[in-house]
mmCIF file of C-alpha atoms in Angstrom:
data_model
loop_
_atom_site.group_PDB
_atom_site.id
_atom_site.type_symbol
_atom_site.label_atom_id
_atom_site.label_comp_id
_atom_site.label_asym_id
_atom_site.label_seq_id
_atom_site.Cartn_x
_atom_site.Cartn_y
_atom_site.Cartn_z
ATOM 1 C CA UNK A 1 24.916 -84.530 -15.027
ATOM 2 C CA UNK A 2 22.258 -84.696 -12.042
ATOM 3 C CA UNK A 3 23.560 -83.129 -8.764
ATOM 4 C CA UNK A 4 22.759 -85.085 -5.697
ATOM 5 C CA UNK A 5 20.305 -83.724 -3.495
ATOM 6 C CA UNK A 6 21.766 -81.880 -0.550
ATOM 7 C CA UNK A 7 20.526 -82.922 3.187
ATOM 8 C CA UNK A 8 18.436 -80.196 4.726
ATOM 9 C CA UNK A 9 19.722 -77.990 7.548
ATOM 10 C CA UNK A 10 17.403 -75.775 9.088
ATOM 11 C CA UNK A 11 19.051 -72.793 11.355
ATOM 12 C CA UNK A 12 16.733 -70.763 13.858
ATOM 13 C CA UNK A 13 18.068 -67.389 14.850
ATOM 14 C CA UNK A 14 16.436 -65.347 17.845
ATOM 15 C CA UNK A 15 17.560 -61.675 19.009
ATOM 16 C CA UNK A 16 18.766 -61.734 22.739
ATOM 17 C CA UNK A 17 16.187 -59.884 25.269
ATOM 18 C CA UNK A 18 18.192 -57.446 27.191
ATOM 19 C CA UNK A 19 15.623 -57.381 29.759
ATOM 20 C CA UNK A 20 15.371 -60.879 30.896
ATOM 21 C CA UNK A 21 12.750 -61.468 33.561
ATOM 22 C CA UNK A 22 13.366 -63.298 36.804
ATOM 23 C CA UNK A 23 12.329 -66.613 35.980
ATOM 24 C CA UNK A 24 14.493 -66.769 33.042
ATOM 25 C CA UNK A 25 16.880 -69.897 32.900
ATOM 26 C CA UNK A 26 20.358 -69.419 34.094
ATOM 27 C CA UNK A 27 23.212 -69.855 31.686
ATOM 28 C CA UNK A 28 24.497 -73.111 32.758
ATOM 29 C CA UNK A 29 21.155 -74.577 32.174
ATOM 30 C CA UNK A 30 19.875 -76.325 28.758
ATOM 31 C CA UNK A 31 16.564 -74.550 28.621
ATOM 32 C CA UNK A 32 18.701 -71.213 28.748
ATOM 33 C CA UNK A 33 19.406 -72.144 24.893
ATOM 34 C CA UNK A 34 15.866 -72.695 23.879
ATOM 35 C CA UNK A 35 14.540 -69.723 26.075
ATOM 36 C CA UNK A 36 12.970 -68.010 23.112
ATOM 37 C CA UNK A 37 9.954 -68.468 20.862
ATOM 38 C CA UNK A 38 12.158 -69.973 18.216
ATOM 39 C CA UNK A 39 13.704 -72.070 20.995
ATOM 40 C CA UNK A 40 10.413 -73.471 21.681
ATOM 41 C CA UNK A 41 9.633 -74.207 18.179
ATOM 42 C CA UNK A 42 13.057 -75.875 17.586
ATOM 43 C CA UNK A 43 12.319 -78.210 21.023
ATOM 44 C CA UNK A 44 9.195 -79.315 19.647
ATOM 45 C CA UNK A 45 9.873 -79.662 16.288
ATOM 46 C CA UNK A 46 12.944 -81.909 17.154
ATOM 47 C CA UNK A 47 10.613 -84.109 19.482
ATOM 48 C CA UNK A 48 7.899 -84.525 16.765
ATOM 49 C CA UNK A 49 10.164 -84.985 13.857
ATOM 50 C CA UNK A 50 13.742 -86.141 15.483
ATOM 51 C CA UNK A 51 15.376 -86.371 11.983
ATOM 52 C CA UNK A 52 15.165 -83.132 11.287
ATOM 53 C CA UNK A 53 18.803 -81.229 11.498
ATOM 54 C CA UNK A 54 17.807 -78.219 13.417
ATOM 55 C CA UNK A 55 20.183 -75.500 14.918
ATOM 56 C CA UNK A 56 18.906 -72.911 17.253
ATOM 57 C CA UNK A 57 21.166 -69.736 17.249
ATOM 58 C CA UNK A 58 21.263 -66.601 19.401
ATOM 59 C CA UNK A 59 23.625 -63.739 20.348
ATOM 60 C CA UNK A 60 24.234 -63.011 23.885
ATOM 61 C CA UNK A 61 26.498 -59.861 25.256
ATOM 62 C CA UNK A 62 27.627 -61.793 28.471
ATOM 63 C CA UNK A 63 29.515 -64.527 26.404
ATOM 64 C CA UNK A 64 33.070 -63.884 25.179
ATOM 65 C CA UNK A 65 33.261 -66.843 23.275
ATOM 66 C CA UNK A 66 30.927 -69.060 21.208
ATOM 67 C CA UNK A 67 29.135 -71.623 23.147
ATOM 68 C CA UNK A 68 27.727 -74.917 22.186
ATOM 69 C CA UNK A 69 25.162 -77.192 23.494
ATOM 70 C CA UNK A 70 22.784 -79.935 22.725
ATOM 71 C CA UNK A 71 19.687 -78.953 24.495
ATOM 72 C CA UNK A 72 16.694 -81.620 24.520
ATOM 73 C CA UNK A 73 18.128 -83.046 21.044
ATOM 74 C CA UNK A 74 18.663 -79.430 19.600
ATOM 75 C CA UNK A 75 21.892 -78.105 18.760
ATOM 76 C CA UNK A 76 22.186 -74.693 20.181
ATOM 77 C CA UNK A 77 24.923 -72.096 19.451
ATOM 78 C CA UNK A 78 25.179 -68.789 21.682
ATOM 79 C CA UNK A 79 27.422 -66.028 20.101
ATOM 80 C CA UNK A 80 29.196 -63.090 21.658
ATOM 81 C CA UNK A 81 26.916 -60.230 20.572
ATOM 82 C CA UNK A 82 29.704 -58.285 18.848
ATOM 83 C CA UNK A 83 30.497 -57.508 14.909
ATOM 84 C CA UNK A 84 27.013 -57.485 13.981
ATOM 85 C CA UNK A 85 26.553 -57.308 9.983
ATOM 86 C CA UNK A 86 22.478 -57.527 10.152
ATOM 87 C CA UNK A 87 21.037 -54.716 12.677
ATOM 88 C CA UNK A 88 21.642 -56.954 16.452
ATOM 89 C CA UNK A 89 20.731 -60.419 15.245
ATOM 90 C CA UNK A 90 23.590 -61.830 12.710
ATOM 91 C CA UNK A 91 27.062 -61.567 13.810
ATOM 92 C CA UNK A 92 30.109 -61.671 11.446
ATOM 93 C CA UNK A 93 30.958 -65.188 13.120
ATOM 94 C CA UNK A 94 27.122 -66.273 12.272
ATOM 95 C CA UNK A 95 27.544 -65.433 8.534
ATOM 96 C CA UNK A 96 30.527 -67.203 8.067
ATOM 97 C CA UNK A 97 28.755 -70.265 9.306
ATOM 98 C CA UNK A 98 25.704 -69.688 7.220
ATOM 99 C CA UNK A 99 28.050 -69.113 4.029
ATOM 100 C CA UNK A 100 29.616 -72.804 4.817
ATOM 101 C CA UNK A 101 26.175 -74.215 5.524
ATOM 102 C CA UNK A 102 24.494 -72.723 2.204
ATOM 103 C CA UNK A 103 27.166 -74.554 -0.004
ATOM 104 C CA UNK A 104 26.725 -77.941 1.952
ATOM 105 C CA UNK A 105 22.971 -77.813 2.780
ATOM 106 C CA UNK A 106 19.477 -77.375 1.438
ATOM 107 C CA UNK A 107 19.291 -74.125 3.916
ATOM 108 C CA UNK A 108 16.578 -73.008 6.006
ATOM 109 C CA UNK A 109 17.293 -69.663 7.776
ATOM 110 C CA UNK A 110 14.176 -68.922 9.849
ATOM 111 C CA UNK A 111 14.173 -65.620 11.804
ATOM 112 C CA UNK A 112 11.585 -64.691 14.608
ATOM 113 C CA UNK A 113 10.974 -61.233 13.709
ATOM 114 C CA UNK A 114 9.203 -59.730 10.627
ATOM 115 C CA UNK A 115 10.332 -56.055 11.470
ATOM 116 C CA UNK A 116 14.226 -56.325 11.075
ATOM 117 C CA UNK A 117 14.580 -54.746 7.259
ATOM 118 C CA UNK A 118 18.333 -55.060 7.511
ATOM 119 C CA UNK A 119 17.859 -59.004 7.910
ATOM 120 C CA UNK A 120 15.206 -59.113 5.464
ATOM 121 C CA UNK A 121 17.312 -57.399 2.461
ATOM 122 C CA UNK A 122 20.608 -58.703 3.242
ATOM 123 C CA UNK A 123 20.025 -62.472 3.642
ATOM 124 C CA UNK A 124 18.301 -63.282 0.390
ATOM 125 C CA UNK A 125 21.029 -61.650 -1.443
ATOM 126 C CA UNK A 126 24.020 -63.008 0.696
ATOM 127 C CA UNK A 127 22.166 -66.582 0.837
ATOM 128 C CA UNK A 128 20.678 -67.132 -2.682
ATOM 129 C CA UNK A 129 20.018 -70.544 -2.448
ATOM 130 C CA UNK A 130 18.550 -70.457 1.010
ATOM 131 C CA UNK A 131 15.105 -70.263 2.174
ATOM 132 C CA UNK A 132 14.233 -67.351 4.281
ATOM 133 C CA UNK A 133 11.395 -67.441 6.786
ATOM 134 C CA UNK A 134 10.257 -64.722 8.866
ATOM 135 C CA UNK A 135 7.703 -65.059 12.045
ATOM 136 C CA UNK A 136 5.760 -62.376 13.670
ATOM 137 C CA UNK A 137 5.596 -62.718 17.257
ATOM 138 C CA UNK A 138 3.843 -59.406 17.989
ATOM 139 C CA UNK A 139 4.217 -55.679 17.197
ATOM 140 C CA UNK A 140 2.775 -53.544 14.533
ATOM 141 C CA UNK A 141 4.273 -51.651 11.855
ATOM 142 C CA UNK A 142 5.356 -48.091 12.360
ATOM 143 C CA UNK A 143 2.299 -45.852 12.871
ATOM 144 C CA UNK A 144 1.978 -41.901 12.241
ATOM 145 C CA UNK A 145 2.310 -39.882 9.229
ATOM 146 C CA UNK A 146 5.816 -38.515 10.318
ATOM 147 C CA UNK A 147 8.754 -38.530 7.995
ATOM 148 C CA UNK A 148 10.618 -41.021 9.918
ATOM 149 C CA UNK A 149 7.727 -43.562 10.410
ATOM 150 C CA UNK A 150 7.242 -43.212 6.788
ATOM 151 C CA UNK A 151 10.786 -44.043 5.757
ATOM 152 C CA UNK A 152 10.613 -47.037 8.026
ATOM 153 C CA UNK A 153 7.545 -48.281 6.556
ATOM 154 C CA UNK A 154 8.874 -48.075 3.201
ATOM 155 C CA UNK A 155 12.348 -49.817 4.398
ATOM 156 C CA UNK A 156 10.224 -52.760 5.631
ATOM 157 C CA UNK A 157 8.039 -52.837 2.642
ATOM 158 C CA UNK A 158 11.081 -52.844 0.058
ATOM 159 C CA UNK A 159 12.503 -55.651 2.471
ATOM 160 C CA UNK A 160 10.091 -58.594 1.910
ATOM 161 C CA UNK A 161 10.926 -58.687 -1.889
ATOM 162 C CA UNK A 162 12.893 -61.990 -1.883
ATOM 163 C CA UNK A 163 11.340 -63.402 1.425
ATOM 164 C CA UNK A 164 10.245 -66.830 0.999
ATOM 165 C CA UNK A 165 7.299 -67.560 3.668
ATOM 166 C CA UNK A 166 6.268 -65.500 6.665
ATOM 167 C CA UNK A 167 3.914 -66.570 9.485
ATOM 168 C CA UNK A 168 1.605 -64.016 11.012
ATOM 169 C CA UNK A 169 -0.433 -63.377 13.801
ATOM 170 C CA UNK A 170 -2.566 -60.318 12.537
ATOM 171 C CA UNK A 171 -4.061 -60.073 9.540
ATOM 172 C CA UNK A 172 -3.138 -56.408 9.459
ATOM 173 C CA UNK A 173 0.793 -57.400 9.447
ATOM 174 C CA UNK A 174 -0.243 -60.142 6.546
ATOM 175 C CA UNK A 175 -1.567 -57.443 4.433
ATOM 176 C CA UNK A 176 1.200 -54.947 4.484
ATOM 177 C CA UNK A 177 3.471 -57.797 3.545
ATOM 178 C CA UNK A 178 1.452 -59.403 0.895
ATOM 179 C CA UNK A 179 1.000 -55.986 -0.618
ATOM 180 C CA UNK A 180 4.507 -55.983 -0.977
ATOM 181 C CA UNK A 181 5.178 -59.102 -2.405
ATOM 182 C CA UNK A 182 1.931 -61.502 -3.185
ATOM 183 C CA UNK A 183 4.242 -64.487 -3.968
ATOM 184 C CA UNK A 184 5.369 -64.943 -0.277
ATOM 185 C CA UNK A 185 3.582 -68.090 1.134
ATOM 186 C CA UNK A 186 1.797 -67.098 4.543
ATOM 187 C CA UNK A 187 0.698 -69.098 7.677
ATOM 188 C CA UNK A 188 -1.330 -67.998 10.528
ATOM 189 C CA UNK A 189 1.086 -69.397 13.269
ATOM 190 C CA UNK A 190 0.915 -68.639 17.006
ATOM 191 C CA UNK A 191 3.197 -70.590 19.432
ATOM 192 C CA UNK A 192 0.284 -72.527 20.494
ATOM 193 C CA UNK A 193 -0.291 -74.275 23.818
ATOM 194 C CA UNK A 194 0.601 -77.590 25.508
ATOM 195 C CA UNK A 195 -2.590 -79.314 25.193
ATOM 196 C CA UNK A 196 -1.028 -82.274 27.411
ATOM 197 C CA UNK A 197 -0.516 -80.143 30.331
ATOM 198 C CA UNK A 198 -3.296 -77.497 29.922
ATOM 199 C CA UNK A 199 -6.314 -79.623 30.664
ATOM 200 C CA UNK A 200 -9.629 -78.660 32.327
ATOM 201 C CA UNK A 201 -9.721 -79.352 36.176
ATOM 202 C CA UNK A 202 -12.862 -79.659 38.215
ATOM 203 C CA UNK A 203 -14.100 -75.726 38.659
ATOM 204 C CA UNK A 204 -15.330 -76.283 42.331
ATOM 205 C CA UNK A 205 -12.507 -77.995 43.648
ATOM 206 C CA UNK A 206 -10.125 -75.214 42.038
ATOM 207 C CA UNK A 207 -11.972 -72.775 43.303
ATOM 208 C CA UNK A 208 -12.066 -74.024 46.777
ATOM 209 C CA UNK A 209 -8.215 -74.629 46.736
ATOM 210 C CA UNK A 210 -7.506 -71.194 45.613
ATOM 211 C CA UNK A 211 -10.251 -69.648 47.995
ATOM 212 C CA UNK A 212 -12.362 -68.119 45.229
ATOM 213 C CA UNK A 213 -15.744 -67.487 45.672
ATOM 214 C CA UNK A 214 -18.253 -70.346 44.586
ATOM 215 C CA UNK A 215 -21.293 -67.853 43.748
ATOM 216 C CA UNK A 216 -19.856 -65.504 41.439
ATOM 217 C CA UNK A 217 -18.745 -65.910 37.802
ATOM 218 C CA UNK A 218 -15.053 -65.327 37.267
ATOM 219 C CA UNK A 219 -13.223 -64.090 34.467
ATOM 220 C CA UNK A 220 -9.376 -64.470 34.000
ATOM 221 C CA UNK A 221 -6.869 -62.188 32.453
ATOM 222 C CA UNK A 222 -3.129 -63.322 32.215
ATOM 223 C CA UNK A 223 -0.469 -61.010 31.031
ATOM 224 C CA UNK A 224 1.408 -57.914 32.307
ATOM 225 C CA UNK A 225 -0.773 -55.024 33.633
ATOM 226 C CA UNK A 226 0.005 -52.507 30.963
ATOM 227 C CA UNK A 227 -2.971 -50.492 28.923
ATOM 228 C CA UNK A 228 -1.103 -52.055 25.703
ATOM 229 C CA UNK A 229 -2.689 -55.362 27.158
ATOM 230 C CA UNK A 230 -5.982 -53.640 27.671
ATOM 231 C CA UNK A 231 -5.771 -53.984 31.548
ATOM 232 C CA UNK A 232 -7.702 -50.757 31.656
ATOM 233 C CA UNK A 233 -10.541 -52.073 29.817
ATOM 234 C CA UNK A 234 -10.795 -55.010 31.820
ATOM 235 C CA UNK A 235 -10.960 -53.412 35.023
ATOM 236 C CA UNK A 236 -13.483 -51.029 33.637
ATOM 237 C CA UNK A 237 -15.483 -54.098 32.936
ATOM 238 C CA UNK A 238 -14.895 -55.158 36.257
ATOM 239 C CA UNK A 239 -16.123 -52.147 37.893
ATOM 240 C CA UNK A 240 -19.054 -52.183 35.802
ATOM 241 C CA UNK A 241 -20.383 -55.768 36.363
ATOM 242 C CA UNK A 242 -18.931 -56.693 40.003
ATOM 243 C CA UNK A 243 -22.321 -55.796 41.679
ATOM 244 C CA UNK A 244 -23.683 -58.562 39.638
ATOM 245 C CA UNK A 245 -21.500 -61.003 41.350
ATOM 246 C CA UNK A 246 -18.892 -61.020 38.620
ATOM 247 C CA UNK A 247 -14.864 -60.622 39.368
ATOM 248 C CA UNK A 248 -11.924 -60.950 37.401
ATOM 249 C CA UNK A 249 -8.728 -62.923 38.306
ATOM 250 C CA UNK A 250 -5.595 -61.044 37.187
ATOM 251 C CA UNK A 251 -2.367 -63.077 36.544
ATOM 252 C CA UNK A 252 1.289 -62.415 35.607
ATOM 253 C CA UNK A 253 1.824 -58.406 36.958
ATOM 254 C CA UNK A 254 4.652 -57.349 39.080
ATOM 255 C CA UNK A 255 5.129 -54.258 40.799
ATOM 256 C CA UNK A 256 6.865 -52.283 37.915
ATOM 257 C CA UNK A 257 3.698 -52.491 35.673
ATOM 258 C CA UNK A 258 1.985 -49.249 35.025
ATOM 259 C CA UNK A 259 -1.194 -50.499 36.148
ATOM 260 C CA UNK A 260 -0.041 -52.625 38.791
ATOM 261 C CA UNK A 261 -1.342 -50.178 41.588
ATOM 262 C CA UNK A 262 -4.925 -50.040 39.918
ATOM 263 C CA UNK A 263 -5.320 -53.978 39.928
ATOM 264 C CA UNK A 264 -3.898 -54.553 43.429
ATOM 265 C CA UNK A 265 -6.090 -51.910 44.766
ATOM 266 C CA UNK A 266 -9.421 -52.936 42.687
ATOM 267 C CA UNK A 267 -10.206 -55.524 45.207
ATOM 268 C CA UNK A 268 -9.990 -58.449 42.507
ATOM 269 C CA UNK A 269 -7.801 -61.587 43.078
ATOM 270 C CA UNK A 270 -4.273 -61.081 41.496
ATOM 271 C CA UNK A 271 -1.024 -63.087 41.383
ATOM 272 C CA UNK A 272 2.082 -62.188 39.771
ATOM 273 C CA UNK A 273 4.418 -64.824 37.632
ATOM 274 C CA UNK A 274 2.946 -68.390 38.708
ATOM 275 C CA UNK A 275 3.862 -72.019 37.600
ATOM 276 C CA UNK A 276 2.209 -73.885 34.984
ATOM 277 C CA UNK A 277 0.426 -76.262 37.361
ATOM 278 C CA UNK A 278 -0.898 -73.078 39.169
ATOM 279 C CA UNK A 279 -1.876 -71.380 35.990
ATOM 280 C CA UNK A 280 -3.972 -74.628 35.157
ATOM 281 C CA UNK A 281 -5.917 -74.335 37.996
ATOM 282 C CA UNK A 282 -6.522 -70.659 37.682
ATOM 283 C CA UNK A 283 -7.953 -71.233 34.139
ATOM 284 C CA UNK A 284 -10.201 -74.244 35.403
ATOM 285 C CA UNK A 285 -11.607 -72.121 38.351
ATOM 286 C CA UNK A 286 -12.557 -69.249 36.039
ATOM 287 C CA UNK A 287 -15.870 -69.486 33.791
ATOM 288 C CA UNK A 288 -14.101 -67.417 30.780
ATOM 289 C CA UNK A 289 -11.013 -65.672 29.561
ATOM 290 C CA UNK A 290 -11.151 -61.803 29.020
ATOM 291 C CA UNK A 291 -9.054 -59.718 26.615
ATOM 292 C CA UNK A 292 -10.937 -56.575 24.943
ATOM 293 C CA UNK A 293 -7.540 -55.336 23.460
ATOM 294 C CA UNK A 294 -7.881 -52.649 21.136
ATOM 295 C CA UNK A 295 -4.881 -50.489 21.516
ATOM 296 C CA UNK A 296 -3.230 -49.630 18.147
ATOM 297 C CA UNK A 297 -0.076 -50.934 19.225
ATOM 298 C CA UNK A 298 -0.636 -54.237 20.122
ATOM 299 C CA UNK A 299 0.162 -56.378 17.834
ATOM 300 C CA UNK A 300 0.485 -60.255 19.120
ATOM 301 C CA UNK A 301 -1.897 -63.083 19.831
ATOM 302 C CA UNK A 302 -1.615 -64.194 23.457
ATOM 303 C CA UNK A 303 -0.463 -67.650 24.446
ATOM 304 C CA UNK A 304 -2.815 -67.524 27.470
ATOM 305 C CA UNK A 305 -5.916 -67.276 25.036
ATOM 306 C CA UNK A 306 -4.850 -70.619 23.858
ATOM 307 C CA UNK A 307 -4.311 -71.995 27.056
ATOM 308 C CA UNK A 308 -7.654 -71.172 28.225
ATOM 309 C CA UNK A 309 -8.978 -72.723 25.471
ATOM 310 C CA UNK A 310 -7.023 -76.172 26.216
ATOM 311 C CA UNK A 311 -8.786 -75.817 29.670
ATOM 312 C CA UNK A 312 -11.927 -75.759 27.710
ATOM 313 C CA UNK A 313 -12.811 -72.022 28.758
ATOM 314 C CA UNK A 314 -14.370 -69.424 26.309
ATOM 315 C CA UNK A 315 -12.763 -66.407 25.186
ATOM 316 C CA UNK A 316 -14.113 -62.766 25.069
ATOM 317 C CA UNK A 317 -11.563 -61.064 22.662
ATOM 318 C CA UNK A 318 -11.395 -59.362 19.292
ATOM 319 C CA UNK A 319 -8.317 -61.545 18.816
ATOM 320 C CA UNK A 320 -10.469 -64.550 17.951
ATOM 321 C CA UNK A 321 -10.990 -62.898 14.637
ATOM 322 C CA UNK A 322 -7.457 -63.501 13.922
ATOM 323 C CA UNK A 323 -7.993 -67.101 13.738
ATOM 324 C CA UNK A 324 -7.967 -68.888 10.359
ATOM 325 C CA UNK A 325 -10.480 -71.323 11.484
ATOM 326 C CA UNK A 326 -14.456 -71.235 12.455
ATOM 327 C CA UNK A 327 -14.007 -69.869 16.101
ATOM 328 C CA UNK A 328 -18.006 -69.880 16.920
ATOM 329 C CA UNK A 329 -17.611 -72.575 19.410
ATOM 330 C CA UNK A 330 -14.374 -70.855 21.134
ATOM 331 C CA UNK A 331 -16.394 -67.696 22.559
ATOM 332 C CA UNK A 332 -17.378 -64.112 21.700
ATOM 333 C CA UNK A 333 -15.610 -61.802 19.532
ATOM 334 C CA UNK A 334 -15.572 -58.001 19.911
ATOM 335 C CA UNK A 335 -16.117 -55.923 16.761
ATOM 336 C CA UNK A 336 -15.743 -52.311 17.946
ATOM 337 C CA UNK A 337 -14.138 -50.920 21.241
ATOM 338 C CA UNK A 338 -17.630 -49.400 22.179
ATOM 339 C CA UNK A 339 -19.372 -52.816 22.484
ATOM 340 C CA UNK A 340 -16.927 -54.381 25.209
ATOM 341 C CA UNK A 341 -19.242 -53.616 28.036
ATOM 342 C CA UNK A 342 -22.473 -55.015 26.236
ATOM 343 C CA UNK A 343 -20.359 -58.240 24.858
ATOM 344 C CA UNK A 344 -18.910 -58.849 28.376
ATOM 345 C CA UNK A 345 -22.601 -58.806 29.792
ATOM 346 C CA UNK A 346 -23.708 -61.352 27.046
ATOM 347 C CA UNK A 347 -20.548 -63.563 28.070
ATOM 348 C CA UNK A 348 -21.423 -63.348 31.640
ATOM 349 C CA UNK A 349 -25.095 -64.633 30.952
ATOM 350 C CA UNK A 350 -24.185 -67.228 28.322
ATOM 351 C CA UNK A 351 -20.688 -68.556 29.032
ATOM 352 C CA UNK A 352 -22.308 -72.054 29.905
ATOM 353 C CA UNK A 353 -22.909 -72.686 26.198
ATOM 354 C CA UNK A 354 -19.380 -72.857 25.093
ATOM 355 C CA UNK A 355 -18.672 -76.355 26.122
ATOM 356 C CA UNK A 356 -16.435 -77.429 23.296
ATOM 357 C CA UNK A 357 -13.715 -74.901 23.435
ATOM 358 C CA UNK A 358 -10.936 -77.529 23.863
ATOM 359 C CA UNK A 359 -12.361 -79.934 21.393
ATOM 360 C CA UNK A 360 -12.634 -76.914 18.701
ATOM 361 C CA UNK A 361 -8.983 -75.582 19.074
ATOM 362 C CA UNK A 362 -6.927 -78.612 19.516
ATOM 363 C CA UNK A 363 -6.696 -79.732 15.919
ATOM 364 C CA UNK A 364 -5.482 -76.378 15.218
ATOM 365 C CA UNK A 365 -3.234 -74.712 18.339
ATOM 366 C CA UNK A 366 -1.773 -77.524 20.005
ATOM 367 C CA UNK A 367 1.904 -76.498 19.775
ATOM 368 C CA UNK A 368 2.877 -79.855 19.902
ATOM 369 C CA UNK A 369 1.226 -81.344 16.869
ATOM 370 C CA UNK A 370 -0.834 -78.954 15.012
ATOM 371 C CA UNK A 371 1.420 -76.048 15.068
ATOM 372 C CA UNK A 372 4.461 -77.845 14.222
ATOM 373 C CA UNK A 373 3.445 -79.745 11.550
ATOM 374 C CA UNK A 374 2.348 -76.530 9.896
ATOM 375 C CA UNK A 375 5.936 -75.307 10.389
ATOM 376 C CA UNK A 376 7.341 -78.465 9.479
ATOM 377 C CA UNK A 377 5.214 -77.823 6.085
ATOM 378 C CA UNK A 378 6.658 -74.257 5.507
ATOM 379 C CA UNK A 379 10.242 -75.707 6.238
ATOM 380 C CA UNK A 380 9.932 -78.819 3.635
ATOM 381 C CA UNK A 381 7.415 -77.655 0.935
ATOM 382 C CA UNK A 382 9.098 -76.215 -2.230
#
């Protein structure tokens, strides 16, 4: 006898952030329940595909009881962060609910990490009919030849044996996972940028408003002031070229960052955390985005690159090579660390030829359309 098809249920699970930034939403706000990469995807999925049954789950140590809220159309649940059964992500209460959902629904469980070997091994075993999806949001596999690193890497490699789909940000991460299981479905999937908000504004007007020089070539970097984020190399580019009417705009640092003093004393313009309206003006005031990152422990793909593209600003970064489409209109990649200064000089002289960054990027990196459509296909394709 033919069994009726079960309705689809998508459960996105995030870990909690033990070091929430100052601008993190308060616990009584709707946005608190979606304050994560998974929450961003859940909100955008529900907006574009309102008929999808999506839930957003997260454990939090400050909650003593389960808290449910419908936020922006998404059914969200915060669980007390105790009685964990899979690393520090899935609690016993979560697991009981997943068991019930697995019987009733065609279940998709999406974890926003590729590095949780306990989750990767246990969930396919415990939820045999569910589709398990993992997403890479940054980080690298254990480095070094020490026994502990080699053991962690072996556990991670083994843990991908029964995973159904993985989204990745770096080809190096995909290669490790693919070596473990060549049947996994892969998709390059950054969070993307809001192309409706990040639009190019008049460069001269933005510079006047921000009191920036009109006669200099301005590069921009957005992020924390860390060596991991290549800020030391950006400062090197700035000091090397600043006599040639060149400056870098630094955005996003705070006083606890390891290179805050170096940036603040460099003579370059810098800001801390800014809202998206001001950030759009800073991107528009700049001539290109700079991120010559080669740090071995950097494993992400910064959203700020995509926001700059949305503002029609070209990119100078080796991260362009991670894109799964033609990036020739988006700027210049840097193939080797030794080429940082020479490639930056080329970009300073030629940024003006990259006039179609937004046009080239929008069909692949808009978080409200292209990114969400790709994620929808991951959830729904057999």
